[in-house]
Amino acid sequence: MVDLKSYIREVPDFPTPGVSFKDIGPILASPQHFQKAINGMTVGLCMLSDKGASKIVAIESRGFPLGGTIAYKMCVGLVLARKKGKLPGKTVIASYALEYGSASLEIQDSVISKGDRVWVVDDVLATGGTAFATAELVCQLGGVVDGFAFLLELSFLHGREKLKGYDVFSLMSFDT
Ligand code: AMP
Protein backbone atom coordinates (compact mmCIF):
# COMPACT_ATOMS: atom_id res chain seq x y z
CA MET A 1 0.00 0.00 0.00
CA VAL A 2 1.52 3.32 -1.08
CA ASP A 3 0.98 6.01 1.56
CA LEU A 4 1.60 9.37 -0.13
CA LYS A 5 1.22 11.57 2.93
CA SER A 6 4.02 9.88 4.83
CA TYR A 7 6.31 10.71 1.87
CA ILE A 8 5.83 14.47 2.30
CA ARG A 9 8.77 15.75 4.34
CA GLU A 10 7.69 18.56 6.65
CA VAL A 11 10.50 21.04 7.24
CA PRO A 12 9.80 23.47 10.08
CA ASP A 13 10.81 27.14 9.74
CA PHE A 14 11.75 26.91 6.05
CA PRO A 15 12.27 29.14 4.14
CA THR A 16 11.29 31.58 6.89
CA PRO A 17 10.45 31.16 10.62
CA GLY A 18 6.90 29.94 11.22
CA VAL A 19 6.48 28.24 7.84
CA SER A 20 6.16 24.45 7.74
CA PHE A 21 7.56 23.65 4.30
CA LYS A 22 6.03 20.62 2.59
CA ASP A 23 8.82 18.98 0.62
CA ILE A 24 7.51 16.74 -2.18
CA GLY A 25 11.04 15.60 -3.12
CA PRO A 26 10.63 12.12 -1.54
CA ILE A 27 7.47 11.53 -3.62
CA LEU A 28 9.21 12.51 -6.87
CA ALA A 29 12.16 10.27 -5.97
CA SER A 30 10.00 7.15 -5.50
CA PRO A 31 8.57 5.66 -8.73
CA GLN A 32 5.58 4.11 -6.93
CA HIS A 33 4.73 7.29 -5.05
CA PHE A 34 5.26 9.53 -8.08
CA GLN A 35 2.95 7.31 -10.15
CA LYS A 36 0.30 7.32 -7.44
CA ALA A 37 0.50 11.12 -7.19
CA ILE A 38 0.20 11.58 -10.97
CA ASN A 39 -2.62 9.06 -11.31
CA GLY A 40 -4.53 10.60 -8.41
CA MET A 41 -4.18 14.16 -9.74
CA THR A 42 -5.17 13.06 -13.26
CA VAL A 43 -8.33 11.32 -12.00
CA GLY A 44 -9.08 14.42 -9.92
CA LEU A 45 -8.83 16.70 -12.94
CA CYS A 46 -11.04 14.41 -15.01
CA MET A 47 -13.67 14.43 -12.24
CA LEU A 48 -13.58 18.24 -12.11
CA SER A 49 -14.25 18.85 -15.73
CA ASP A 50 -15.55 16.95 -18.72
CA LYS A 51 -15.19 19.98 -20.96
CA GLY A 52 -11.91 18.70 -22.32
CA ALA A 53 -9.15 21.17 -21.57
CA SER A 54 -6.51 21.24 -24.28
CA LYS A 55 -3.57 22.48 -22.18
CA ILE A 56 -2.06 22.26 -18.73
CA VAL A 57 -0.38 25.31 -17.26
CA ALA A 58 2.31 24.13 -14.83
CA ILE A 59 3.64 26.54 -12.22
CA GLU A 60 7.41 26.88 -11.59
CA SER A 61 9.06 24.97 -10.20
CA ARG A 62 7.57 21.95 -8.48
CA GLY A 63 4.49 22.21 -10.67
CA PHE A 64 6.68 21.32 -13.67
CA PRO A 65 7.28 17.60 -13.03
CA LEU A 66 3.65 17.17 -11.95
CA GLY A 67 2.03 19.22 -14.72
CA GLY A 68 4.42 17.94 -17.38
CA THR A 69 3.72 14.31 -16.58
CA ILE A 70 -0.04 14.82 -16.34
CA ALA A 71 -0.02 16.66 -19.71
CA TYR A 72 1.86 13.76 -21.31
CA LYS A 73 -0.54 11.23 -19.77
CA MET A 74 -3.62 13.16 -20.92
CA CYS A 75 -2.22 14.03 -24.36
CA VAL A 76 -2.69 17.76 -23.87
CA GLY A 77 -0.26 20.64 -24.39
CA LEU A 78 2.02 21.99 -21.67
CA VAL A 79 2.47 25.66 -20.84
CA LEU A 80 5.09 26.86 -18.35
CA ALA A 81 4.24 29.66 -15.92
CA ARG A 82 7.72 30.85 -15.00
CA LYS A 83 9.20 33.21 -12.48
CA LYS A 84 9.91 36.69 -13.84
CA GLY A 85 12.78 37.13 -16.27
CA LYS A 86 13.21 33.50 -17.43
CA LEU A 87 11.21 33.49 -20.66
CA PRO A 88 12.31 34.95 -24.01
CA GLY A 89 10.00 36.92 -26.29
CA LYS A 90 6.72 38.62 -25.50
CA THR A 91 5.11 37.63 -22.22
CA VAL A 92 2.26 38.55 -19.92
CA ILE A 93 3.09 39.07 -16.25
CA ALA A 94 1.22 39.00 -12.92
CA SER A 95 2.50 39.78 -9.40
CA TYR A 96 1.15 38.26 -6.20
CA ALA A 97 1.77 37.80 -2.46
CA LEU A 98 3.10 34.47 -1.11
CA GLU A 99 2.82 32.75 2.27
CA TYR A 100 6.41 33.99 2.47
CA GLY A 101 7.23 37.14 0.45
CA SER A 102 6.00 38.15 -3.01
CA ALA A 103 6.75 37.14 -6.59
CA SER A 104 5.79 37.52 -10.26
CA LEU A 105 4.94 34.91 -12.86
CA GLU A 106 5.10 35.10 -16.65
CA ILE A 107 3.68 33.14 -19.59
CA GLN A 108 4.72 33.57 -23.23
CA ASP A 109 1.88 35.22 -25.10
CA SER A 110 2.16 32.82 -28.04
CA VAL A 111 1.40 29.61 -26.11
CA ILE A 112 -2.22 30.27 -25.13
CA SER A 113 -4.77 31.33 -27.73
CA LYS A 114 -8.16 32.97 -27.32
CA GLY A 115 -10.69 30.35 -26.24
CA ASP A 116 -8.11 27.77 -25.07
CA ARG A 117 -9.39 25.78 -22.08
CA VAL A 118 -6.67 24.97 -19.57
CA TRP A 119 -6.06 23.21 -16.28
CA VAL A 120 -3.58 24.73 -13.82
CA VAL A 121 -1.28 22.36 -11.87
CA ASP A 122 1.03 23.01 -8.91
CA ASP A 123 2.40 21.12 -5.92
CA VAL A 124 0.93 23.15 -3.05
CA LEU A 125 -2.16 25.32 -2.61
CA ALA A 126 -1.30 27.65 0.28
CA THR A 127 -2.88 31.14 0.24
CA GLY A 128 -3.93 30.72 -3.39
CA GLY A 129 -2.08 33.84 -4.62
CA THR A 130 0.17 31.96 -7.03
CA ALA A 131 -2.66 29.97 -8.56
CA PHE A 132 -4.90 33.03 -8.83
CA ALA A 133 -2.13 35.01 -10.57
CA THR A 134 -1.71 32.13 -13.03
CA ALA A 135 -5.44 32.22 -13.79
CA GLU A 136 -5.09 35.97 -14.42
CA LEU A 137 -2.34 35.30 -16.96
CA VAL A 138 -4.50 32.74 -18.75
CA CYS A 139 -7.39 35.24 -18.83
CA GLN A 140 -5.13 38.04 -20.14
CA LEU A 141 -4.40 35.80 -23.14
CA GLY A 142 -8.08 35.01 -23.71
CA GLY A 143 -7.92 31.49 -22.29
CA VAL A 144 -10.37 29.90 -19.85
CA VAL A 145 -9.35 28.04 -16.66
CA ASP A 146 -11.36 24.83 -16.35
CA GLY A 147 -9.90 23.90 -12.96
CA PHE A 148 -6.90 23.58 -10.66
CA ALA A 149 -5.14 20.46 -9.38
CA PHE A 150 -2.70 20.39 -6.48
CA LEU A 151 -0.82 17.55 -4.88
CA LEU A 152 -1.62 19.02 -1.50
CA GLU A 153 -3.56 21.81 0.09
CA LEU A 154 -2.79 23.71 3.29
CA SER A 155 -6.41 23.98 4.38
CA PHE A 156 -5.68 26.43 7.23
CA LEU A 157 -4.55 29.06 4.71
CA HIS A 158 -7.93 29.00 2.91
CA GLY A 159 -6.51 29.17 -0.62
CA ARG A 160 -9.79 27.80 -1.95
CA GLU A 161 -11.51 31.03 -1.00
CA LYS A 162 -9.09 32.95 -3.21
CA LEU A 163 -10.04 30.58 -6.04
CA LYS A 164 -13.79 30.90 -5.41
CA GLY A 165 -15.76 30.29 -8.59
CA TYR A 166 -13.17 27.83 -9.93
CA ASP A 167 -13.14 24.04 -9.59
CA VAL A 168 -10.29 22.96 -7.31
CA PHE A 169 -8.93 19.45 -6.67
CA SER A 170 -6.23 18.54 -4.17
CA LEU A 171 -5.05 15.00 -3.56
CA MET A 172 -4.10 15.59 0.08
CA SER A 173 -4.86 18.14 2.76
CA PHE A 174 -2.77 19.35 5.72
CA ASP A 175 -4.28 21.28 8.60
CA THR A 176 -1.00 22.53 10.10
P1 AMP B 1 0.37 30.33 -2.41
O1 AMP B 1 0.48 31.35 -3.51
O2 AMP B 1 0.41 30.98 -1.06
O3 AMP B 1 -0.81 29.42 -2.59
O4 AMP B 1 1.68 29.45 -2.47
C1 AMP B 1 1.80 28.38 -3.35
C2 AMP B 1 3.16 28.30 -3.96
O5 AMP B 1 4.19 28.51 -3.02
C3 AMP B 1 3.38 26.93 -4.58
O6 AMP B 1 4.04 27.11 -5.83
C4 AMP B 1 4.25 26.21 -3.57
O7 AMP B 1 5.30 25.52 -4.22
C5 AMP B 1 4.82 27.29 -2.65
N1 AMP B 1 4.50 27.08 -1.24
C6 AMP B 1 3.80 27.93 -0.43
N2 AMP B 1 3.74 27.50 0.82
C7 AMP B 1 4.41 26.32 0.83
C8 AMP B 1 4.70 25.35 1.84
N3 AMP B 1 4.29 25.52 3.10
N4 AMP B 1 5.40 24.26 1.49
C9 AMP B 1 5.81 24.08 0.22
N5 AMP B 1 5.59 24.95 -0.78
C10 AMP B 1 4.90 26.06 -0.48
PDB file of C-alpha atoms and ligand atoms in Angstrom:
ATOM      1  CA  MET A   1       0.000   0.000   0.000  1.00  0.00           C
ATOM      2  CA  VAL A   2       1.521   3.318  -1.078  1.00  0.00           C
ATOM      3  CA  ASP A   3       0.982   6.011   1.556  1.00  0.00           C
ATOM      4  CA  LEU A   4       1.604   9.366  -0.127  1.00  0.00           C
ATOM      5  CA  LYS A   5       1.218  11.566   2.929  1.00  0.00           C
ATOM      6  CA  SER A   6       4.018   9.884   4.830  1.00  0.00           C
ATOM      7  CA  TYR A   7       6.306  10.714   1.868  1.00  0.00           C
ATOM      8  CA  ILE A   8       5.826  14.474   2.302  1.00  0.00           C
ATOM      9  CA  ARG A   9       8.768  15.754   4.339  1.00  0.00           C
ATOM     10  CA  GLU A  10       7.690  18.559   6.652  1.00  0.00           C
ATOM     11  CA  VAL A  11      10.505  21.043   7.240  1.00  0.00           C
ATOM     12  CA  PRO A  12       9.801  23.475  10.085  1.00  0.00           C
ATOM     13  CA  ASP A  13      10.810  27.139   9.745  1.00  0.00           C
ATOM     14  CA  PHE A  14      11.753  26.908   6.048  1.00  0.00           C
ATOM     15  CA  PRO A  15      12.274  29.141   4.138  1.00  0.00           C
ATOM     16  CA  THR A  16      11.291  31.580   6.892  1.00  0.00           C
ATOM     17  CA  PRO A  17      10.449  31.155  10.622  1.00  0.00           C
ATOM     18  CA  GLY A  18       6.901  29.944  11.220  1.00  0.00           C
ATOM     19  CA  VAL A  19       6.481  28.239   7.840  1.00  0.00           C
ATOM     20  CA  SER A  20       6.162  24.452   7.742  1.00  0.00           C
ATOM     21  CA  PHE A  21       7.562  23.654   4.297  1.00  0.00           C
ATOM     22  CA  LYS A  22       6.032  20.619   2.594  1.00  0.00           C
ATOM     23  CA  ASP A  23       8.821  18.980   0.624  1.00  0.00           C
ATOM     24  CA  ILE A  24       7.510  16.740  -2.177  1.00  0.00           C
ATOM     25  CA  GLY A  25      11.043  15.605  -3.121  1.00  0.00           C
ATOM     26  CA  PRO A  26      10.633  12.123  -1.541  1.00  0.00           C
ATOM     27  CA  ILE A  27       7.466  11.529  -3.618  1.00  0.00           C
ATOM     28  CA  LEU A  28       9.209  12.514  -6.866  1.00  0.00           C
ATOM     29  CA  ALA A  29      12.160  10.275  -5.967  1.00  0.00           C
ATOM     30  CA  SER A  30      10.002   7.154  -5.500  1.00  0.00           C
ATOM     31  CA  PRO A  31       8.569   5.659  -8.731  1.00  0.00           C
ATOM     32  CA  GLN A  32       5.578   4.109  -6.927  1.00  0.00           C
ATOM     33  CA  HIS A  33       4.727   7.291  -5.052  1.00  0.00           C
ATOM     34  CA  PHE A  34       5.262   9.531  -8.084  1.00  0.00           C
ATOM     35  CA  GLN A  35       2.949   7.308 -10.147  1.00  0.00           C
ATOM     36  CA  LYS A  36       0.301   7.325  -7.441  1.00  0.00           C
ATOM     37  CA  ALA A  37       0.501  11.123  -7.190  1.00  0.00           C
ATOM     38  CA  ILE A  38       0.204  11.582 -10.973  1.00  0.00           C
ATOM     39  CA  ASN A  39      -2.622   9.056 -11.311  1.00  0.00           C
ATOM     40  CA  GLY A  40      -4.532  10.604  -8.414  1.00  0.00           C
ATOM     41  CA  MET A  41      -4.183  14.157  -9.743  1.00  0.00           C
ATOM     42  CA  THR A  42      -5.172  13.055 -13.256  1.00  0.00           C
ATOM     43  CA  VAL A  43      -8.326  11.320 -11.998  1.00  0.00           C
ATOM     44  CA  GLY A  44      -9.084  14.415  -9.917  1.00  0.00           C
ATOM     45  CA  LEU A  45      -8.829  16.700 -12.937  1.00  0.00           C
ATOM     46  CA  CYS A  46     -11.040  14.415 -15.008  1.00  0.00           C
ATOM     47  CA  MET A  47     -13.670  14.433 -12.242  1.00  0.00           C
ATOM     48  CA  LEU A  48     -13.577  18.239 -12.108  1.00  0.00           C
ATOM     49  CA  SER A  49     -14.253  18.848 -15.728  1.00  0.00           C
ATOM     50  CA  ASP A  50     -15.555  16.947 -18.719  1.00  0.00           C
ATOM     51  CA  LYS A  51     -15.188  19.982 -20.955  1.00  0.00           C
ATOM     52  CA  GLY A  52     -11.909  18.698 -22.325  1.00  0.00           C
ATOM     53  CA  ALA A  53      -9.146  21.173 -21.571  1.00  0.00           C
ATOM     54  CA  SER A  54      -6.506  21.241 -24.284  1.00  0.00           C
ATOM     55  CA  LYS A  55      -3.572  22.478 -22.184  1.00  0.00           C
ATOM     56  CA  ILE A  56      -2.062  22.264 -18.732  1.00  0.00           C
ATOM     57  CA  VAL A  57      -0.381  25.313 -17.262  1.00  0.00           C
ATOM     58  CA  ALA A  58       2.309  24.127 -14.830  1.00  0.00           C
ATOM     59  CA  ILE A  59       3.642  26.542 -12.224  1.00  0.00           C
ATOM     60  CA  GLU A  60       7.408  26.879 -11.590  1.00  0.00           C
ATOM     61  CA  SER A  61       9.063  24.967 -10.200  1.00  0.00           C
ATOM     62  CA  ARG A  62       7.568  21.951  -8.480  1.00  0.00           C
ATOM     63  CA  GLY A  63       4.493  22.209 -10.669  1.00  0.00           C
ATOM     64  CA  PHE A  64       6.684  21.323 -13.670  1.00  0.00           C
ATOM     65  CA  PRO A  65       7.281  17.596 -13.030  1.00  0.00           C
ATOM     66  CA  LEU A  66       3.650  17.171 -11.947  1.00  0.00           C
ATOM     67  CA  GLY A  67       2.026  19.224 -14.718  1.00  0.00           C
ATOM     68  CA  GLY A  68       4.418  17.943 -17.376  1.00  0.00           C
ATOM     69  CA  THR A  69       3.724  14.311 -16.581  1.00  0.00           C
ATOM     70  CA  ILE A  70      -0.038  14.819 -16.343  1.00  0.00           C
ATOM     71  CA  ALA A  71      -0.018  16.661 -19.713  1.00  0.00           C
ATOM     72  CA  TYR A  72       1.855  13.758 -21.310  1.00  0.00           C
ATOM     73  CA  LYS A  73      -0.542  11.233 -19.775  1.00  0.00           C
ATOM     74  CA  MET A  74      -3.624  13.156 -20.918  1.00  0.00           C
ATOM     75  CA  CYS A  75      -2.216  14.028 -24.362  1.00  0.00           C
ATOM     76  CA  VAL A  76      -2.686  17.759 -23.868  1.00  0.00           C
ATOM     77  CA  GLY A  77      -0.262  20.640 -24.390  1.00  0.00           C
ATOM     78  CA  LEU A  78       2.017  21.986 -21.673  1.00  0.00           C
ATOM     79  CA  VAL A  79       2.472  25.665 -20.839  1.00  0.00           C
ATOM     80  CA  LEU A  80       5.088  26.862 -18.348  1.00  0.00           C
ATOM     81  CA  ALA A  81       4.236  29.659 -15.921  1.00  0.00           C
ATOM     82  CA  ARG A  82       7.722  30.854 -14.997  1.00  0.00           C
ATOM     83  CA  LYS A  83       9.198  33.212 -12.483  1.00  0.00           C
ATOM     84  CA  LYS A  84       9.910  36.693 -13.838  1.00  0.00           C
ATOM     85  CA  GLY A  85      12.784  37.126 -16.272  1.00  0.00           C
ATOM     86  CA  LYS A  86      13.210  33.504 -17.433  1.00  0.00           C
ATOM     87  CA  LEU A  87      11.208  33.488 -20.659  1.00  0.00           C
ATOM     88  CA  PRO A  88      12.309  34.950 -24.011  1.00  0.00           C
ATOM     89  CA  GLY A  89       9.998  36.920 -26.294  1.00  0.00           C
ATOM     90  CA  LYS A  90       6.720  38.620 -25.504  1.00  0.00           C
ATOM     91  CA  THR A  91       5.111  37.630 -22.215  1.00  0.00           C
ATOM     92  CA  VAL A  92       2.257  38.545 -19.917  1.00  0.00           C
ATOM     93  CA  ILE A  93       3.090  39.066 -16.251  1.00  0.00           C
ATOM     94  CA  ALA A  94       1.223  39.004 -12.925  1.00  0.00           C
ATOM     95  CA  SER A  95       2.496  39.782  -9.403  1.00  0.00           C
ATOM     96  CA  TYR A  96       1.149  38.255  -6.199  1.00  0.00           C
ATOM     97  CA  ALA A  97       1.770  37.801  -2.457  1.00  0.00           C
ATOM     98  CA  LEU A  98       3.104  34.470  -1.108  1.00  0.00           C
ATOM     99  CA  GLU A  99       2.820  32.745   2.269  1.00  0.00           C
ATOM    100  CA  TYR A 100       6.415  33.986   2.467  1.00  0.00           C
ATOM    101  CA  GLY A 101       7.225  37.144   0.453  1.00  0.00           C
ATOM    102  CA  SER A 102       5.999  38.151  -3.005  1.00  0.00           C
ATOM    103  CA  ALA A 103       6.748  37.138  -6.587  1.00  0.00           C
ATOM    104  CA  SER A 104       5.793  37.522 -10.256  1.00  0.00           C
ATOM    105  CA  LEU A 105       4.936  34.906 -12.862  1.00  0.00           C
ATOM    106  CA  GLU A 106       5.101  35.095 -16.649  1.00  0.00           C
ATOM    107  CA  ILE A 107       3.677  33.140 -19.590  1.00  0.00           C
ATOM    108  CA  GLN A 108       4.722  33.573 -23.226  1.00  0.00           C
ATOM    109  CA  ASP A 109       1.884  35.221 -25.100  1.00  0.00           C
ATOM    110  CA  SER A 110       2.162  32.817 -28.036  1.00  0.00           C
ATOM    111  CA  VAL A 111       1.402  29.610 -26.105  1.00  0.00           C
ATOM    112  CA  ILE A 112      -2.217  30.273 -25.133  1.00  0.00           C
ATOM    113  CA  SER A 113      -4.772  31.334 -27.728  1.00  0.00           C
ATOM    114  CA  LYS A 114      -8.160  32.971 -27.317  1.00  0.00           C
ATOM    115  CA  GLY A 115     -10.692  30.345 -26.239  1.00  0.00           C
ATOM    116  CA  ASP A 116      -8.105  27.766 -25.066  1.00  0.00           C
ATOM    117  CA  ARG A 117      -9.386  25.784 -22.079  1.00  0.00           C
ATOM    118  CA  VAL A 118      -6.669  24.975 -19.570  1.00  0.00           C
ATOM    119  CA  TRP A 119      -6.056  23.206 -16.278  1.00  0.00           C
ATOM    120  CA  VAL A 120      -3.585  24.730 -13.823  1.00  0.00           C
ATOM    121  CA  VAL A 121      -1.279  22.364 -11.875  1.00  0.00           C
ATOM    122  CA  ASP A 122       1.027  23.006  -8.912  1.00  0.00           C
ATOM    123  CA  ASP A 123       2.396  21.124  -5.922  1.00  0.00           C
ATOM    124  CA  VAL A 124       0.929  23.148  -3.046  1.00  0.00           C
ATOM    125  CA  LEU A 125      -2.164  25.323  -2.611  1.00  0.00           C
ATOM    126  CA  ALA A 126      -1.297  27.645   0.279  1.00  0.00           C
ATOM    127  CA  THR A 127      -2.882  31.138   0.245  1.00  0.00           C
ATOM    128  CA  GLY A 128      -3.926  30.722  -3.388  1.00  0.00           C
ATOM    129  CA  GLY A 129      -2.081  33.840  -4.618  1.00  0.00           C
ATOM    130  CA  THR A 130       0.174  31.959  -7.035  1.00  0.00           C
ATOM    131  CA  ALA A 131      -2.662  29.965  -8.562  1.00  0.00           C
ATOM    132  CA  PHE A 132      -4.899  33.031  -8.827  1.00  0.00           C
ATOM    133  CA  ALA A 133      -2.128  35.006 -10.567  1.00  0.00           C
ATOM    134  CA  THR A 134      -1.713  32.135 -13.026  1.00  0.00           C
ATOM    135  CA  ALA A 135      -5.438  32.223 -13.795  1.00  0.00           C
ATOM    136  CA  GLU A 136      -5.090  35.971 -14.425  1.00  0.00           C
ATOM    137  CA  LEU A 137      -2.336  35.304 -16.964  1.00  0.00           C
ATOM    138  CA  VAL A 138      -4.503  32.738 -18.753  1.00  0.00           C
ATOM    139  CA  CYS A 139      -7.395  35.244 -18.834  1.00  0.00           C
ATOM    140  CA  GLN A 140      -5.127  38.035 -20.138  1.00  0.00           C
ATOM    141  CA  LEU A 141      -4.401  35.796 -23.138  1.00  0.00           C
ATOM    142  CA  GLY A 142      -8.078  35.009 -23.711  1.00  0.00           C
ATOM    143  CA  GLY A 143      -7.922  31.492 -22.290  1.00  0.00           C
ATOM    144  CA  VAL A 144     -10.366  29.901 -19.852  1.00  0.00           C
ATOM    145  CA  VAL A 145      -9.349  28.044 -16.664  1.00  0.00           C
ATOM    146  CA  ASP A 146     -11.361  24.832 -16.347  1.00  0.00           C
ATOM    147  CA  GLY A 147      -9.897  23.900 -12.960  1.00  0.00           C
ATOM    148  CA  PHE A 148      -6.899  23.576 -10.662  1.00  0.00           C
ATOM    149  CA  ALA A 149      -5.140  20.464  -9.378  1.00  0.00           C
ATOM    150  CA  PHE A 150      -2.696  20.392  -6.475  1.00  0.00           C
ATOM    151  CA  LEU A 151      -0.821  17.553  -4.884  1.00  0.00           C
ATOM    152  CA  LEU A 152      -1.615  19.019  -1.501  1.00  0.00           C
ATOM    153  CA  GLU A 153      -3.562  21.813   0.086  1.00  0.00           C
ATOM    154  CA  LEU A 154      -2.785  23.715   3.288  1.00  0.00           C
ATOM    155  CA  SER A 155      -6.408  23.982   4.379  1.00  0.00           C
ATOM    156  CA  PHE A 156      -5.682  26.425   7.230  1.00  0.00           C
ATOM    157  CA  LEU A 157      -4.548  29.063   4.712  1.00  0.00           C
ATOM    158  CA  HIS A 158      -7.931  28.996   2.906  1.00  0.00           C
ATOM    159  CA  GLY A 159      -6.510  29.172  -0.616  1.00  0.00           C
ATOM    160  CA  ARG A 160      -9.792  27.796  -1.949  1.00  0.00           C
ATOM    161  CA  GLU A 161     -11.508  31.034  -0.997  1.00  0.00           C
ATOM    162  CA  LYS A 162      -9.089  32.954  -3.212  1.00  0.00           C
ATOM    163  CA  LEU A 163     -10.041  30.581  -6.044  1.00  0.00           C
ATOM    164  CA  LYS A 164     -13.790  30.904  -5.412  1.00  0.00           C
ATOM    165  CA  GLY A 165     -15.759  30.286  -8.585  1.00  0.00           C
ATOM    166  CA  TYR A 166     -13.170  27.826  -9.932  1.00  0.00           C
ATOM    167  CA  ASP A 167     -13.143  24.039  -9.593  1.00  0.00           C
ATOM    168  CA  VAL A 168     -10.286  22.959  -7.311  1.00  0.00           C
ATOM    169  CA  PHE A 169      -8.930  19.454  -6.670  1.00  0.00           C
ATOM    170  CA  SER A 170      -6.234  18.536  -4.169  1.00  0.00           C
ATOM    171  CA  LEU A 171      -5.048  15.001  -3.559  1.00  0.00           C
ATOM    172  CA  MET A 172      -4.096  15.591   0.082  1.00  0.00           C
ATOM    173  CA  SER A 173      -4.862  18.139   2.758  1.00  0.00           C
ATOM    174  CA  PHE A 174      -2.770  19.347   5.718  1.00  0.00           C
ATOM    175  CA  ASP A 175      -4.284  21.281   8.604  1.00  0.00           C
ATOM    176  CA  THR A 176      -0.997  22.529  10.102  1.00  0.00           C
TER     177      THR A 176
HETATM  178  P1  AMP B   1       0.373  30.330  -2.410  1.00  0.00           P
HETATM  179  O1  AMP B   1       0.484  31.351  -3.507  1.00  0.00           O
HETATM  180  O2  AMP B   1       0.413  30.977  -1.055  1.00  0.00           O
HETATM  181  O3  AMP B   1      -0.810  29.420  -2.590  1.00  0.00           O
HETATM  182  O4  AMP B   1       1.684  29.450  -2.472  1.00  0.00           O
HETATM  183  C1  AMP B   1       1.796  28.380  -3.353  1.00  0.00           C
HETATM  184  C2  AMP B   1       3.157  28.299  -3.959  1.00  0.00           C
HETATM  185  O5  AMP B   1       4.194  28.507  -3.022  1.00  0.00           O
HETATM  186  C3  AMP B   1       3.384  26.933  -4.580  1.00  0.00           C
HETATM  187  O6  AMP B   1       4.043  27.107  -5.827  1.00  0.00           O
HETATM  188  C4  AMP B   1       4.250  26.215  -3.573  1.00  0.00           C
HETATM  189  O7  AMP B   1       5.301  25.521  -4.222  1.00  0.00           O
HETATM  190  C5  AMP B   1       4.818  27.291  -2.654  1.00  0.00           C
HETATM  191  N1  AMP B   1       4.501  27.084  -1.239  1.00  0.00           N
HETATM  192  C6  AMP B   1       3.797  27.933  -0.432  1.00  0.00           C
HETATM  193  N2  AMP B   1       3.741  27.495   0.816  1.00  0.00           N
HETATM  194  C7  AMP B   1       4.409  26.323   0.832  1.00  0.00           C
HETATM  195  C8  AMP B   1       4.698  25.354   1.841  1.00  0.00           C
HETATM  196  N3  AMP B   1       4.291  25.522   3.098  1.00  0.00           N
HETATM  197  N4  AMP B   1       5.404  24.259   1.493  1.00  0.00           N
HETATM  198  C9  AMP B   1       5.812  24.079   0.222  1.00  0.00           C
HETATM  199  N5  AMP B   1       5.592  24.952  -0.781  1.00  0.00           N
HETATM  200  C10 AMP B   1       4.898  26.061  -0.480  1.00  0.00           C
END
